[in-house]
């Protein structure tokens, strides 16, 4: 007799970082280990885990001229995700596959559900962990170069300090579609207001040539995002948001400290460079300005001066945006202006993503302000299947125009997804019902795509 | 016509003693031993002879004597070197982590030695590799390249598998940039696929299963386990000699073998293609088979094939043939030109029917130059002459009723692909697959331009692989997919009764897609009895 006992969800078995060229001499293998979570594991186990990962990478390299491509290893009980973040530096995340504990004829056994874990989603978690570290601490190579004598020790310390905290903050199962797609919520403004923000930023930059880039946020939405590469933008956005939340929940910021300063390593066209990011806050607006780290001009006084110049303008912009948004709410009766629908019975959801600006337009989770609405595992995985991950995490994404494609799927458990891909946009339309026929669905998707094509023309993407 | 071809022995009986014993179990030579060598057998050969008789019929308890024969043989005939490796199983487990450590310690030497072979750009550039090795790491088979030159790679595979096993786990797959690896451990053997094709993990597993079934079909499962229980590091290649071509052909059924054929879709859906025939013709064919076979005892299956397609299948009551077994048979016929001119008598194990015993197959073509091949499978090893007579009678009957002509005509038709599509009357239709859920049979429309070009066919194949994976995989099955791409519009639809996959011209509108699909389904329903067999008759 099968009889459901309990379900064990996915969990982290281990997370480790190693350099395959360290500790080659016999007896020195432990030098390979740069970080290992959990800590209370025998050193021999750590070394043999790393040895196994390395054996896998050697094995897969045998078949290709581009080494270092080993990405995922599946066993019955685990999924191991590998990422060679920098030459010879590997990050490995090992997950316990979710399982159900069952009893048959009095014998307990586990039934594993590997399909619940989507490789792409969890590999993205791993890559984002590295990108976050790199943004805050610089590349592994940089840390080693800065410390020629004790580079490895410094690196080990930094990894430990960063990842201990980072891992404990990871939420599993990973089920945030916005995070997986690295999409950002942009604030839809009318033309005039948008241009005012834009002009303000431009005049600020021309006055202070030390400002290299900027990010203008209203609450948790992006108004303008400077020239950051899309691979950098999401990590940066998350960092700023998290910083603001902790700052707000922490002790009340005093009136004098109108800005906070961070050293961040930003991925630009010329490689990864340290920048100084200063956040200026005025009511709901947060303006992040980026200066080169090495620039001597940037003193505390200098930043104060900029702050003084900004404050009035920022305050006025913040007030006007707020006014605009409340007017929108009054006219449409909805908080999110991007909402459409009304004339459809399907409760259609949509999610549009611009691959270049990461701009997302969606009505998923519209009803709760926290955007915490969870998609079911199945629909999340179906969407992850359909999502095209832009190639080259560090490279410039290739500029050839991707061909226009559309795919429409109907699941066995009552939902439809239509995805259109082209012109650097991935657009999803989701209907939670199997009632509509293929033609109904075509019409419904067409209606939503057309509506947004018009809007997309009005609001400049970048 | 009357020439009888006893399959030739695949290895000479004067090789080493230990080989003789196992050779006798080989694919085809069992009865040859009895017929032509009975007077010249050595003691050892006599030993084998007894076991042979037993394997032919069934398994289980009868196998005990063989084990003892085997034991005495190992004791007396093995060289020191060979004997010394025959360690108890426990020892292997304990030491199984050693090779991995060794592989890693010798990191550099591994690199250089493996690279000797992987420097070969042709080897590296292959779209698909399949490796088979024993759990002890002995090379058995490689789709490309000589296994001996790949010994180090086999060693690494064995080490990886056993290392993971040591933590009470099983490795199933690895994904690297652009390459998918799939692992399978079964019957003391390790199977590995490395693929740059669009086959999914599940589809590659099916191929590995096919390779496994082919090995079982040659040796039987009980034989295989017996061998490895006796000697962990036995070199199985000696026993599989001659059957590599069968494995090759099974594994190269997709475009990685540079073939443009619908066979791959039959494989992917685990089903068989049917030769289109008017149902009255098909009925008289199976009637002819039934009439002439119903009195023959121990006859299990009568199968008539033409051009990889099933014409008719008659089964013993309460038995049915599994599609995977049928695929092995189709593969055997496809690979064996030598069956053409003569009557043949060959042992074959059908793993899904009985993985521990052999059936005996009378294989012959109905007439010279006829594409129709008749297989009569019996559990009786002495049935050759009875079956040969039955075959004569069947052929006579089919000739008189002009069924052979009808088969020839049907085979000719299959090569005029465009006509079939045109007769449906959907101009934008390029290709389709239809599989009823109630039968392991598939209808594939003939391949027409642009897919007669290898590159375009590869695109078609990858499209179907992807659609099939999404529709059939247990992970998150979909009911319906409509994909619009620059090269084609594709639809996949799974209903209660059938699965349908259709490819249209790229500019086909969705409104016409629905109309076309309706029309296609109506056409298939009308022609169903020509393209499918509803029930297989019994003797």
JSON list of C-alpha atoms in Angstrom, two decimals, chain B residues 209-344:
[
{"chain": "B", "resi": 209, "resn": "UNK", "atom": "CA", "xyz": [18.00, 0.82, -23.54]},
{"chain": "B", "resi": 210, "resn": "UNK", "atom": "CA", "xyz": [17.95, -0.31, -27.16]},
{"chain": "B", "resi": 211, "resn": "UNK", "atom": "CA", "xyz": [21.66, -1.06, -27.00]},
{"chain": "B", "resi": 212, "resn": "UNK", "atom": "CA", "xyz": [21.11, -2.96, -23.78]},
{"chain": "B", "resi": 213, "resn": "UNK", "atom": "CA", "xyz": [18.25, -4.94, -25.34]},
{"chain": "B", "resi": 214, "resn": "UNK", "atom": "CA", "xyz": [20.40, -5.78, -28.33]},
{"chain": "B", "resi": 215, "resn": "UNK", "atom": "CA", "xyz": [23.09, -7.23, -26.07]},
{"chain": "B", "resi": 216, "resn": "UNK", "atom": "CA", "xyz": [20.49, -9.23, -24.15]},
{"chain": "B", "resi": 217, "resn": "UNK", "atom": "CA", "xyz": [19.05, -10.36, -27.45]},
{"chain": "B", "resi": 218, "resn": "UNK", "atom": "CA", "xyz": [22.43, -11.78, -28.39]},
{"chain": "B", "resi": 219, "resn": "UNK", "atom": "CA", "xyz": [23.42, -13.30, -25.06]},
{"chain": "B", "resi": 220, "resn": "UNK", "atom": "CA", "xyz": [20.30, -13.46, -22.83]},
{"chain": "B", "resi": 221, "resn": "UNK", "atom": "CA", "xyz": [20.23, -11.82, -19.45]},
{"chain": "B", "resi": 222, "resn": "UNK", "atom": "CA", "xyz": [20.90, -14.94, -17.43]},
{"chain": "B", "resi": 223, "resn": "UNK", "atom": "CA", "xyz": [23.95, -15.67, -19.53]},
{"chain": "B", "resi": 224, "resn": "UNK", "atom": "CA", "xyz": [25.22, -12.14, -19.07]},
{"chain": "B", "resi": 225, "resn": "UNK", "atom": "CA", "xyz": [24.81, -12.08, -15.31]},
{"chain": "B", "resi": 226, "resn": "UNK", "atom": "CA", "xyz": [26.33, -15.54, -15.05]},
{"chain": "B", "resi": 227, "resn": "UNK", "atom": "CA", "xyz": [29.39, -14.40, -16.91]},
{"chain": "B", "resi": 228, "resn": "UNK", "atom": "CA", "xyz": [29.95, -11.38, -14.74]},
{"chain": "B", "resi": 229, "resn": "UNK", "atom": "CA", "xyz": [29.20, -13.21, -11.54]},
{"chain": "B", "resi": 230, "resn": "UNK", "atom": "CA", "xyz": [31.93, -15.61, -12.51]},
{"chain": "B", "resi": 231, "resn": "UNK", "atom": "CA", "xyz": [34.43, -13.10, -13.76]},
{"chain": "B", "resi": 232, "resn": "UNK", "atom": "CA", "xyz": [33.98, -9.42, -13.08]},
{"chain": "B", "resi": 233, "resn": "UNK", "atom": "CA", "xyz": [36.40, -8.33, -15.75]},
{"chain": "B", "resi": 234, "resn": "UNK", "atom": "CA", "xyz": [35.40, -10.66, -18.53]},
{"chain": "B", "resi": 235, "resn": "UNK", "atom": "CA", "xyz": [35.99, -9.17, -21.97]},
{"chain": "B", "resi": 236, "resn": "UNK", "atom": "CA", "xyz": [32.49, -9.27, -23.42]},
{"chain": "B", "resi": 237, "resn": "UNK", "atom": "CA", "xyz": [33.63, -8.20, -26.87]},
{"chain": "B", "resi": 238, "resn": "UNK", "atom": "CA", "xyz": [34.52, -11.80, -27.62]},
{"chain": "B", "resi": 239, "resn": "UNK", "atom": "CA", "xyz": [30.90, -12.77, -27.26]},
{"chain": "B", "resi": 240, "resn": "UNK", "atom": "CA", "xyz": [29.44, -9.83, -29.09]},
{"chain": "B", "resi": 241, "resn": "UNK", "atom": "CA", "xyz": [31.61, -10.15, -32.14]},
{"chain": "B", "resi": 242, "resn": "UNK", "atom": "CA", "xyz": [29.40, -9.87, -35.16]},
{"chain": "B", "resi": 243, "resn": "UNK", "atom": "CA", "xyz": [26.60, -8.08, -33.39]},
{"chain": "B", "resi": 244, "resn": "UNK", "atom": "CA", "xyz": [28.25, -4.64, -33.39]},
{"chain": "B", "resi": 245, "resn": "UNK", "atom": "CA", "xyz": [26.63, -3.91, -36.72]},
{"chain": "B", "resi": 246, "resn": "UNK", "atom": "CA", "xyz": [23.23, -4.47, -35.10]},
{"chain": "B", "resi": 247, "resn": "UNK", "atom": "CA", "xyz": [24.07, -2.08, -32.26]},
{"chain": "B", "resi": 248, "resn": "UNK", "atom": "CA", "xyz": [25.51, 0.45, -34.72]},
{"chain": "B", "resi": 249, "resn": "UNK", "atom": "CA", "xyz": [22.40, 0.41, -36.84]},
{"chain": "B", "resi": 250, "resn": "UNK", "atom": "CA", "xyz": [20.11, 0.80, -33.83]},
{"chain": "B", "resi": 251, "resn": "UNK", "atom": "CA", "xyz": [22.09, 3.74, -32.54]},
{"chain": "B", "resi": 252, "resn": "UNK", "atom": "CA", "xyz": [22.49, 5.50, -35.84]},
{"chain": "B", "resi": 253, "resn": "UNK", "atom": "CA", "xyz": [18.81, 5.56, -36.65]},
{"chain": "B", "resi": 254, "resn": "UNK", "atom": "CA", "xyz": [18.75, 9.35, -36.29]},
{"chain": "B", "resi": 255, "resn": "UNK", "atom": "CA", "xyz": [20.39, 12.00, -38.42]},
{"chain": "B", "resi": 256, "resn": "UNK", "atom": "CA", "xyz": [23.70, 11.50, -36.58]},
{"chain": "B", "resi": 257, "resn": "UNK", "atom": "CA", "xyz": [24.04, 8.55, -38.95]},
{"chain": "B", "resi": 258, "resn": "UNK", "atom": "CA", "xyz": [23.47, 10.95, -41.86]},
{"chain": "B", "resi": 259, "resn": "UNK", "atom": "CA", "xyz": [20.32, 9.07, -42.74]},
{"chain": "B", "resi": 260, "resn": "UNK", "atom": "CA", "xyz": [17.14, 10.72, -43.89]},
{"chain": "B", "resi": 261, "resn": "UNK", "atom": "CA", "xyz": [14.43, 8.37, -42.82]},
{"chain": "B", "resi": 262, "resn": "UNK", "atom": "CA", "xyz": [11.24, 8.14, -40.82]},
{"chain": "B", "resi": 263, "resn": "UNK", "atom": "CA", "xyz": [12.76, 5.31, -38.78]},
{"chain": "B", "resi": 264, "resn": "UNK", "atom": "CA", "xyz": [13.88, 7.76, -36.12]},
{"chain": "B", "resi": 265, "resn": "UNK", "atom": "CA", "xyz": [10.28, 8.82, -35.47]},
{"chain": "B", "resi": 266, "resn": "UNK", "atom": "CA", "xyz": [9.19, 5.24, -35.01]},
{"chain": "B", "resi": 267, "resn": "UNK", "atom": "CA", "xyz": [12.02, 4.91, -32.50]},
{"chain": "B", "resi": 268, "resn": "UNK", "atom": "CA", "xyz": [11.17, 8.15, -30.69]},
{"chain": "B", "resi": 269, "resn": "UNK", "atom": "CA", "xyz": [7.56, 7.11, -30.24]},
{"chain": "B", "resi": 270, "resn": "UNK", "atom": "CA", "xyz": [8.53, 3.54, -29.39]},
{"chain": "B", "resi": 271, "resn": "UNK", "atom": "CA", "xyz": [6.30, 2.23, -32.12]},
{"chain": "B", "resi": 272, "resn": "UNK", "atom": "CA", "xyz": [6.43, 0.50, -35.46]},
{"chain": "B", "resi": 273, "resn": "UNK", "atom": "CA", "xyz": [5.48, 1.60, -38.95]},
{"chain": "B", "resi": 274, "resn": "UNK", "atom": "CA", "xyz": [2.85, -0.32, -40.84]},
{"chain": "B", "resi": 275, "resn": "UNK", "atom": "CA", "xyz": [2.93, -1.05, -44.56]},
{"chain": "B", "resi": 276, "resn": "UNK", "atom": "CA", "xyz": [-0.23, 0.54, -45.96]},
{"chain": "B", "resi": 277, "resn": "UNK", "atom": "CA", "xyz": [-2.49, -2.17, -47.40]},
{"chain": "B", "resi": 278, "resn": "UNK", "atom": "CA", "xyz": [-6.18, -2.52, -48.04]},
{"chain": "B", "resi": 279, "resn": "UNK", "atom": "CA", "xyz": [-7.61, -4.23, -45.02]},
{"chain": "B", "resi": 280, "resn": "UNK", "atom": "CA", "xyz": [-9.01, -7.06, -47.16]},
{"chain": "B", "resi": 281, "resn": "UNK", "atom": "CA", "xyz": [-5.51, -7.79, -48.47]},
{"chain": "B", "resi": 282, "resn": "UNK", "atom": "CA", "xyz": [-4.06, -7.69, -45.00]},
{"chain": "B", "resi": 283, "resn": "UNK", "atom": "CA", "xyz": [-6.76, -10.03, -43.75]},
{"chain": "B", "resi": 284, "resn": "UNK", "atom": "CA", "xyz": [-6.04, -12.60, -46.42]},
{"chain": "B", "resi": 285, "resn": "UNK", "atom": "CA", "xyz": [-2.33, -12.39, -45.62]},
{"chain": "B", "resi": 286, "resn": "UNK", "atom": "CA", "xyz": [-2.84, -13.08, -41.95]},
{"chain": "B", "resi": 287, "resn": "UNK", "atom": "CA", "xyz": [-5.39, -15.74, -42.89]},
{"chain": "B", "resi": 288, "resn": "UNK", "atom": "CA", "xyz": [-2.77, -17.48, -45.02]},
{"chain": "B", "resi": 289, "resn": "UNK", "atom": "CA", "xyz": [-0.31, -17.39, -42.16]},
{"chain": "B", "resi": 290, "resn": "UNK", "atom": "CA", "xyz": [-2.88, -18.62, -39.66]},
{"chain": "B", "resi": 291, "resn": "UNK", "atom": "CA", "xyz": [-4.08, -21.49, -41.83]},
{"chain": "B", "resi": 292, "resn": "UNK", "atom": "CA", "xyz": [-0.60, -22.86, -42.31]},
{"chain": "B", "resi": 293, "resn": "UNK", "atom": "CA", "xyz": [0.69, -22.30, -38.82]},
{"chain": "B", "resi": 294, "resn": "UNK", "atom": "CA", "xyz": [-2.15, -23.01, -36.43]},
{"chain": "B", "resi": 295, "resn": "UNK", "atom": "CA", "xyz": [-1.22, -26.68, -36.18]},
{"chain": "B", "resi": 296, "resn": "UNK", "atom": "CA", "xyz": [2.43, -26.04, -35.42]},
{"chain": "B", "resi": 297, "resn": "UNK", "atom": "CA", "xyz": [3.20, -26.41, -31.75]},
{"chain": "B", "resi": 298, "resn": "UNK", "atom": "CA", "xyz": [5.44, -23.93, -29.95]},
{"chain": "B", "resi": 299, "resn": "UNK", "atom": "CA", "xyz": [5.18, -21.31, -32.66]},
{"chain": "B", "resi": 300, "resn": "UNK", "atom": "CA", "xyz": [4.91, -18.01, -30.79]},
{"chain": "B", "resi": 301, "resn": "UNK", "atom": "CA", "xyz": [5.01, -15.26, -33.40]},
{"chain": "B", "resi": 302, "resn": "UNK", "atom": "CA", "xyz": [4.73, -15.04, -37.16]},
{"chain": "B", "resi": 303, "resn": "UNK", "atom": "CA", "xyz": [5.88, -11.68, -38.44]},
{"chain": "B", "resi": 304, "resn": "UNK", "atom": "CA", "xyz": [5.81, -10.44, -42.01]},
{"chain": "B", "resi": 305, "resn": "UNK", "atom": "CA", "xyz": [7.89, -7.32, -42.68]},
{"chain": "B", "resi": 306, "resn": "UNK", "atom": "CA", "xyz": [8.57, -5.27, -45.78]},
{"chain": "B", "resi": 307, "resn": "UNK", "atom": "CA", "xyz": [10.91, -2.32, -45.89]},
{"chain": "B", "resi": 308, "resn": "UNK", "atom": "CA", "xyz": [11.06, -1.84, -42.13]},
{"chain": "B", "resi": 309, "resn": "UNK", "atom": "CA", "xyz": [7.30, -1.87, -41.99]},
{"chain": "B", "resi": 310, "resn": "UNK", "atom": "CA", "xyz": [5.03, -4.43, -40.48]},
{"chain": "B", "resi": 311, "resn": "UNK", "atom": "CA", "xyz": [2.74, -6.20, -42.94]},
{"chain": "B", "resi": 312, "resn": "UNK", "atom": "CA", "xyz": [1.19, -8.71, -40.60]},
{"chain": "B", "resi": 313, "resn": "UNK", "atom": "CA", "xyz": [1.70, -10.15, -37.16]},
{"chain": "B", "resi": 314, "resn": "UNK", "atom": "CA", "xyz": [0.08, -13.32, -35.88]},
{"chain": "B", "resi": 315, "resn": "UNK", "atom": "CA", "xyz": [0.61, -14.23, -32.24]},
{"chain": "B", "resi": 316, "resn": "UNK", "atom": "CA", "xyz": [0.13, -17.20, -30.01]},
{"chain": "B", "resi": 317, "resn": "UNK", "atom": "CA", "xyz": [-2.91, -16.81, -27.77]},
{"chain": "B", "resi": 318, "resn": "UNK", "atom": "CA", "xyz": [-2.22, -14.80, -24.60]},
{"chain": "B", "resi": 319, "resn": "UNK", "atom": "CA", "xyz": [1.13, -13.60, -25.89]},
{"chain": "B", "resi": 320, "resn": "UNK", "atom": "CA", "xyz": [1.95, -10.30, -27.48]},
{"chain": "B", "resi": 321, "resn": "UNK", "atom": "CA", "xyz": [5.14, -8.81, -28.78]},
{"chain": "B", "resi": 322, "resn": "UNK", "atom": "CA", "xyz": [6.55, -5.70, -27.18]},
{"chain": "B", "resi": 323, "resn": "UNK", "atom": "CA", "xyz": [7.40, -2.80, -29.53]},
{"chain": "B", "resi": 324, "resn": "UNK", "atom": "CA", "xyz": [11.00, -2.78, -28.24]},
{"chain": "B", "resi": 325, "resn": "UNK", "atom": "CA", "xyz": [11.34, -6.46, -29.21]},
{"chain": "B", "resi": 326, "resn": "UNK", "atom": "CA", "xyz": [9.78, -5.81, -32.56]},
{"chain": "B", "resi": 327, "resn": "UNK", "atom": "CA", "xyz": [12.26, -3.00, -33.14]},
{"chain": "B", "resi": 328, "resn": "UNK", "atom": "CA", "xyz": [15.12, -5.45, -32.52]},
{"chain": "B", "resi": 329, "resn": "UNK", "atom": "CA", "xyz": [13.65, -7.75, -35.12]},
{"chain": "B", "resi": 330, "resn": "UNK", "atom": "CA", "xyz": [13.17, -4.99, -37.66]},
{"chain": "B", "resi": 331, "resn": "UNK", "atom": "CA", "xyz": [16.74, -3.92, -36.98]},
{"chain": "B", "resi": 332, "resn": "UNK", "atom": "CA", "xyz": [18.03, -7.46, -37.44]},
{"chain": "B", "resi": 333, "resn": "UNK", "atom": "CA", "xyz": [16.31, -7.76, -40.81]},
{"chain": "B", "resi": 334, "resn": "UNK", "atom": "CA", "xyz": [17.44, -4.32, -41.91]},
{"chain": "B", "resi": 335, "resn": "UNK", "atom": "CA", "xyz": [21.06, -5.16, -41.09]},
{"chain": "B", "resi": 336, "resn": "UNK", "atom": "CA", "xyz": [21.22, -8.65, -42.51]},
{"chain": "B", "resi": 337, "resn": "UNK", "atom": "CA", "xyz": [21.64, -8.72, -46.25]},
{"chain": "B", "resi": 338, "resn": "UNK", "atom": "CA", "xyz": [22.65, -12.34, -45.84]},
{"chain": "B", "resi": 339, "resn": "UNK", "atom": "CA", "xyz": [19.07, -13.34, -45.07]},
{"chain": "B", "resi": 340, "resn": "UNK", "atom": "CA", "xyz": [18.06, -12.44, -48.61]},
{"chain": "B", "resi": 341, "resn": "UNK", "atom": "CA", "xyz": [18.96, -15.42, -50.75]},
{"chain": "B", "resi": 342, "resn": "UNK", "atom": "CA", "xyz": [18.25, -18.26, -48.37]},
{"chain": "B", "resi": 343, "resn": "UNK", "atom": "CA", "xyz": [16.34, -19.77, -45.52]},
{"chain": "B", "resi": 344, "resn": "UNK", "atom": "CA", "xyz": [17.86, -19.03, -42.14]}
]
